[in-house]
Short mmCIF file of C-alpha atoms in Angstrom, two decimals:
data_model
loop_
_atom_site.label_atom_id
_atom_site.label_comp_id
_atom_site.label_asym_id
_atom_site.label_seq_id
_atom_site.Cartn_x
_atom_site.Cartn_y
_atom_site.Cartn_z
CA LEU E 904 -0.50 -20.90 -18.19
CA PHE E 905 1.76 -23.35 -16.33
CA VAL E 906 3.16 -20.45 -14.29
CA LEU E 907 -0.24 -18.86 -13.71
CA GLY E 908 -2.38 -21.95 -13.22
CA THR E 909 -0.37 -24.39 -11.10
CA PRO E 910 0.92 -24.21 -7.52
CA ARG E 911 4.41 -25.24 -8.67
CA GLY E 912 4.52 -22.56 -11.36
CA THR E 913 3.22 -19.94 -8.94
CA GLU E 914 5.85 -20.94 -6.35
CA TRP E 915 8.59 -20.65 -8.98
CA LEU E 916 7.41 -17.17 -10.01
CA ILE E 917 7.21 -15.95 -6.39
CA ASP E 918 10.72 -17.26 -5.69
CA SER E 919 11.98 -15.50 -8.83
CA LEU E 920 10.40 -12.20 -7.78
CA THR E 921 11.86 -12.39 -4.27
CA ASP E 922 15.30 -13.07 -5.77
CA VAL E 923 14.95 -10.02 -8.02
CA ALA E 924 13.93 -7.95 -4.99
CA GLY E 925 17.09 -9.01 -3.17
CA ARG E 926 15.16 -11.10 -0.65
CA ARG E 927 13.55 -7.95 0.73
CA ILE E 928 10.19 -9.68 0.23
CA SER E 929 9.16 -12.82 2.09
CA LEU E 930 5.88 -14.73 1.98
CA THR E 931 4.69 -17.55 4.24
CA GLY E 932 1.62 -19.74 4.09
CA VAL E 933 0.99 -19.30 0.35
CA ARG E 934 -2.02 -21.18 -1.05
CA GLY E 935 -3.64 -21.18 -4.48
CA THR E 936 -2.40 -19.99 -7.87
CA LEU E 937 -2.09 -16.70 -9.73
CA LEU E 938 -4.80 -17.83 -12.12
CA ALA E 939 -7.38 -18.90 -9.54
CA GLY E 940 -6.30 -16.55 -6.73
CA LEU E 941 -3.71 -16.43 -3.95
CA ASP E 942 -4.04 -16.53 -0.17
CA VAL E 943 -0.97 -15.57 1.88
CA GLU E 944 -0.80 -15.87 5.66
CA ARG E 945 1.99 -13.30 6.01
CA LEU E 946 3.81 -10.97 3.63
CA GLN E 947 6.82 -8.94 4.74
CA PHE E 948 8.73 -6.26 2.82
CA LYS E 949 11.83 -4.49 4.13
CA ALA E 950 13.42 -1.42 2.58
CA GLY E 951 16.06 0.37 4.62
CA ARG E 952 14.55 1.48 7.93
CA THR E 953 11.00 0.67 6.87
CA THR E 954 9.29 -2.70 7.45
CA LEU E 955 5.88 -3.57 6.04
CA VAL E 956 4.01 -6.64 7.32
CA ILE E 957 0.57 -7.74 6.07
CA GLU E 958 -1.44 -10.54 7.73
CA PRO E 959 -3.28 -12.10 5.89
CA VAL E 960 -3.52 -11.32 2.15
CA ARG E 961 -6.09 -12.44 -0.42
CA ILE E 962 -5.54 -11.54 -4.10
CA ARG E 963 -7.56 -12.20 -7.23
CA MET E 964 -5.95 -11.02 -10.47
CA HIS E 965 -7.21 -10.29 -13.97
CA TRP E 966 -4.43 -12.35 -15.54
CA PRO E 967 -4.85 -11.29 -19.23
CA ASP E 968 -3.50 -7.85 -18.21
CA LEU E 969 -0.13 -9.51 -17.52
CA LEU E 970 0.30 -9.87 -21.28
CA ARG E 971 0.22 -6.06 -21.47
CA GLY E 972 2.78 -5.56 -18.71
CA ARG E 973 0.14 -4.66 -16.17
CA ILE E 974 -0.90 -6.31 -12.90
CA ARG E 975 -4.60 -5.71 -12.28
CA LEU E 976 -5.98 -6.76 -8.91
CA GLN E 977 -9.70 -7.35 -9.18
CA THR E 978 -9.78 -8.22 -5.48
CA ALA E 979 -7.14 -7.41 -2.85
CA GLN E 980 -8.11 -7.98 0.76
CA LEU E 981 -5.53 -7.20 3.46
CA GLY E 982 -6.28 -8.01 7.08
CA THR E 983 -3.89 -5.93 9.21
CA VAL E 984 -1.10 -3.85 7.68
CA HIS E 985 1.81 -2.92 9.99
CA ILE E 986 4.19 -0.16 8.87
CA ASP E 987 7.21 0.42 11.13
CA VAL E 988 9.74 3.15 10.34
CA LEU E 989 12.86 3.16 12.51
CA PRO E 990 14.65 6.44 13.29
CA ARG E 991 17.78 7.30 11.33
CA PRO E 992 20.92 6.39 13.35
CA PRO E 993 23.07 9.44 14.10
CA ASP E 994 26.07 7.92 12.32
CA GLU E 995 24.10 6.99 9.19
CA PRO E 996 24.80 9.27 6.22
CA GLU E 997 21.94 11.31 4.84
CA SER E 998 20.06 9.35 2.21
CA VAL E 999 16.97 9.93 0.13
CA VAL E 1000 14.19 7.35 -0.33
CA ALA E 1001 13.90 6.71 -4.06
CA PRO E 1002 10.49 6.38 -5.75
CA LEU E 1003 9.07 2.86 -6.06
CA ARG E 1004 9.44 2.38 -9.82
CA LEU E 1005 8.41 -1.08 -10.99
CA PRO E 1006 8.71 -2.63 -14.45
CA VAL E 1007 4.93 -3.08 -14.53
CA THR E 1008 1.89 -0.98 -13.69
CA ILE E 1009 -0.09 -2.18 -10.68
CA ALA E 1010 -3.80 -1.35 -10.59
CA ALA E 1011 -6.25 -2.19 -7.80
CA ASP E 1012 -9.95 -2.24 -8.67
CA GLY E 1013 -10.88 -2.70 -5.03
CA LEU E 1014 -8.21 -2.77 -2.30
CA GLU E 1015 -9.65 -3.36 1.18
CA ILE E 1016 -7.57 -2.99 4.36
CA GLY E 1017 -9.07 -4.06 7.67
CA GLN E 1018 -6.69 -1.95 9.76
CA LEU E 1019 -3.58 0.08 8.98
CA LEU E 1020 -1.14 0.49 11.91
CA ILE E 1021 1.69 3.03 11.47
CA ARG E 1022 4.54 3.37 13.94
CA SER E 1023 7.56 5.62 13.39
CA GLY E 1024 10.26 7.70 15.06
CA ALA E 1025 12.53 7.32 18.04
CA ASN E 1026 9.67 6.26 20.34
CA GLY E 1027 8.16 3.83 17.85
CA GLU E 1028 8.68 0.79 20.08
CA THR E 1029 7.02 2.34 23.13
CA THR E 1030 4.23 4.46 21.67
CA ALA E 1031 0.93 3.17 20.35
CA PRO E 1032 0.71 3.09 16.56
CA THR E 1033 -1.62 5.32 14.60
CA ALA E 1034 -4.60 3.16 13.63
CA ILE E 1035 -6.53 3.83 10.42
CA GLY E 1036 -9.34 1.67 9.16
CA PRO E 1037 -11.17 0.19 7.57
CA VAL E 1038 -9.71 1.51 4.30
CA LYS E 1039 -11.02 1.03 0.75
CA VAL E 1040 -8.93 2.13 -2.24
CA ARG E 1041 -9.16 2.18 -6.02
CA ALA E 1042 -5.75 3.21 -7.36
CA GLU E 1043 -2.90 2.67 -9.82
CA LEU E 1044 0.87 2.72 -9.28
CA VAL E 1045 2.68 4.10 -12.36
CA ASP E 1046 6.35 5.11 -12.57
CA GLY E 1047 6.71 5.78 -8.85
CA ASP E 1048 3.44 7.71 -8.43
CA LEU E 1049 0.28 6.37 -6.81
CA HIS E 1050 -2.78 7.72 -8.61
CA VAL E 1051 -5.78 7.32 -6.30
CA GLU E 1052 -9.18 7.36 -7.98
CA SER E 1053 -11.02 6.90 -4.69
CA LEU E 1054 -10.07 6.30 -1.05
CA ARG E 1055 -12.31 5.85 1.96
CA ALA E 1056 -10.97 5.57 5.49
CA GLU E 1057 -11.72 6.23 9.15
CA LEU E 1058 -9.37 7.84 11.70
CA TYR E 1059 -10.23 8.86 15.27
CA GLY E 1060 -13.94 8.71 14.48
CA ILE E 1061 -13.56 10.90 11.38
CA SER E 1062 -14.61 9.36 8.07
CA GLY E 1063 -12.95 10.67 4.94
CA GLU E 1064 -12.97 10.30 1.17
CA ALA E 1065 -10.15 11.42 -1.10
CA SER E 1066 -8.70 11.28 -4.60
CA GLY E 1067 -5.34 12.49 -5.87
CA THR E 1068 -1.67 11.65 -6.45
CA PHE E 1069 1.01 10.53 -3.98
CA GLY E 1070 4.73 10.31 -4.77
CA THR E 1071 6.43 7.23 -3.34
CA GLY E 1072 9.87 8.89 -3.15
CA GLU E 1073 11.11 11.67 -0.87
CA PRO E 1074 9.85 14.24 -0.13
CA PHE E 1075 6.66 12.19 -0.77
CA PRO E 1076 4.65 14.90 -2.56
CA LEU E 1077 0.88 14.79 -2.21
CA THR E 1078 -2.00 16.55 -3.96
CA ALA E 1079 -5.58 15.49 -3.27
CA ARG E 1080 -9.20 16.45 -2.90
CA LEU E 1081 -10.53 15.52 0.53
CA SER E 1082 -13.97 15.45 2.10
CA TRP E 1083 -14.48 14.56 5.76
CA ALA E 1084 -17.25 14.10 8.31
CA LEU E 1085 -17.45 13.74 12.09
CA PRO E 1086 -20.95 12.27 12.51
CA ARG E 1087 -21.19 12.46 16.28
CA ALA E 1088 -20.50 16.22 16.20
CA GLU E 1089 -22.51 16.82 13.02
CA MET E 1090 -19.47 18.41 11.37
CA SER E 1091 -18.18 18.01 7.81
CA GLY E 1092 -16.08 19.73 5.18
CA ALA E 1093 -14.14 19.44 1.94
CA GLY E 1094 -11.06 20.97 0.39
CA LYS E 1095 -7.59 20.53 -1.11
CA VAL E 1096 -4.57 18.83 0.46
CA MET E 1097 -1.14 19.87 -0.89
CA GLY E 1098 2.50 19.55 0.05
CA SER E 1099 4.45 16.53 1.33
CA LEU E 1100 4.30 14.11 4.25
CA ALA E 1101 6.60 16.42 6.21
CA ARG E 1102 4.57 19.56 5.48
CA LEU E 1103 0.94 19.37 4.44
CA ARG E 1104 -1.46 22.22 3.75
CA PHE E 1105 -5.25 21.82 3.79
CA GLU E 1106 -7.47 24.47 2.25
CA GLN E 1107 -11.20 24.48 2.93
CA VAL E 1108 -13.76 27.08 1.97
CA VAL E 1109 -16.14 27.69 4.86
#
């Protein structure tokens, strides 16, 4: 309870986790405790050519699940999420992104993202990012796979709902059920999404 319920204990645990992660994770402007809830002004995670920045973060946990080796987020509110993927340098050897396997299961009862901005490729610094949002997710990360019970998002005026499984390691396999609607054109549909991030296939019965 000292670790969960006091600012000093929470600070010690966060420092320990960042050390374990090889300082790939950094947090600034941390307020609150794991027991009562955390507010973070900025969270940054770097892995190879990928940088993830979230500003701000608000988390409320169901702490008894920690005793079962499970992190359950009752509330997770993320303001703006920036994902930047740099191109592979020509002299860099071919490498495969390994799945994100954690020692604990992470479950989100209600993850809310105000806006998701994704920028990648050789022209990432000069082109506008892909903007998705708002996003609402109920999901669980287990042994490198993200099991999505429900996801709602908006992209280019299209609203969508989906459920399925996403692999966090290359080739990033994806299987999902998707329904979509374009209200201003009175169009909608539903079907299956299969494949990987590099090659997706969508099947819809008309």
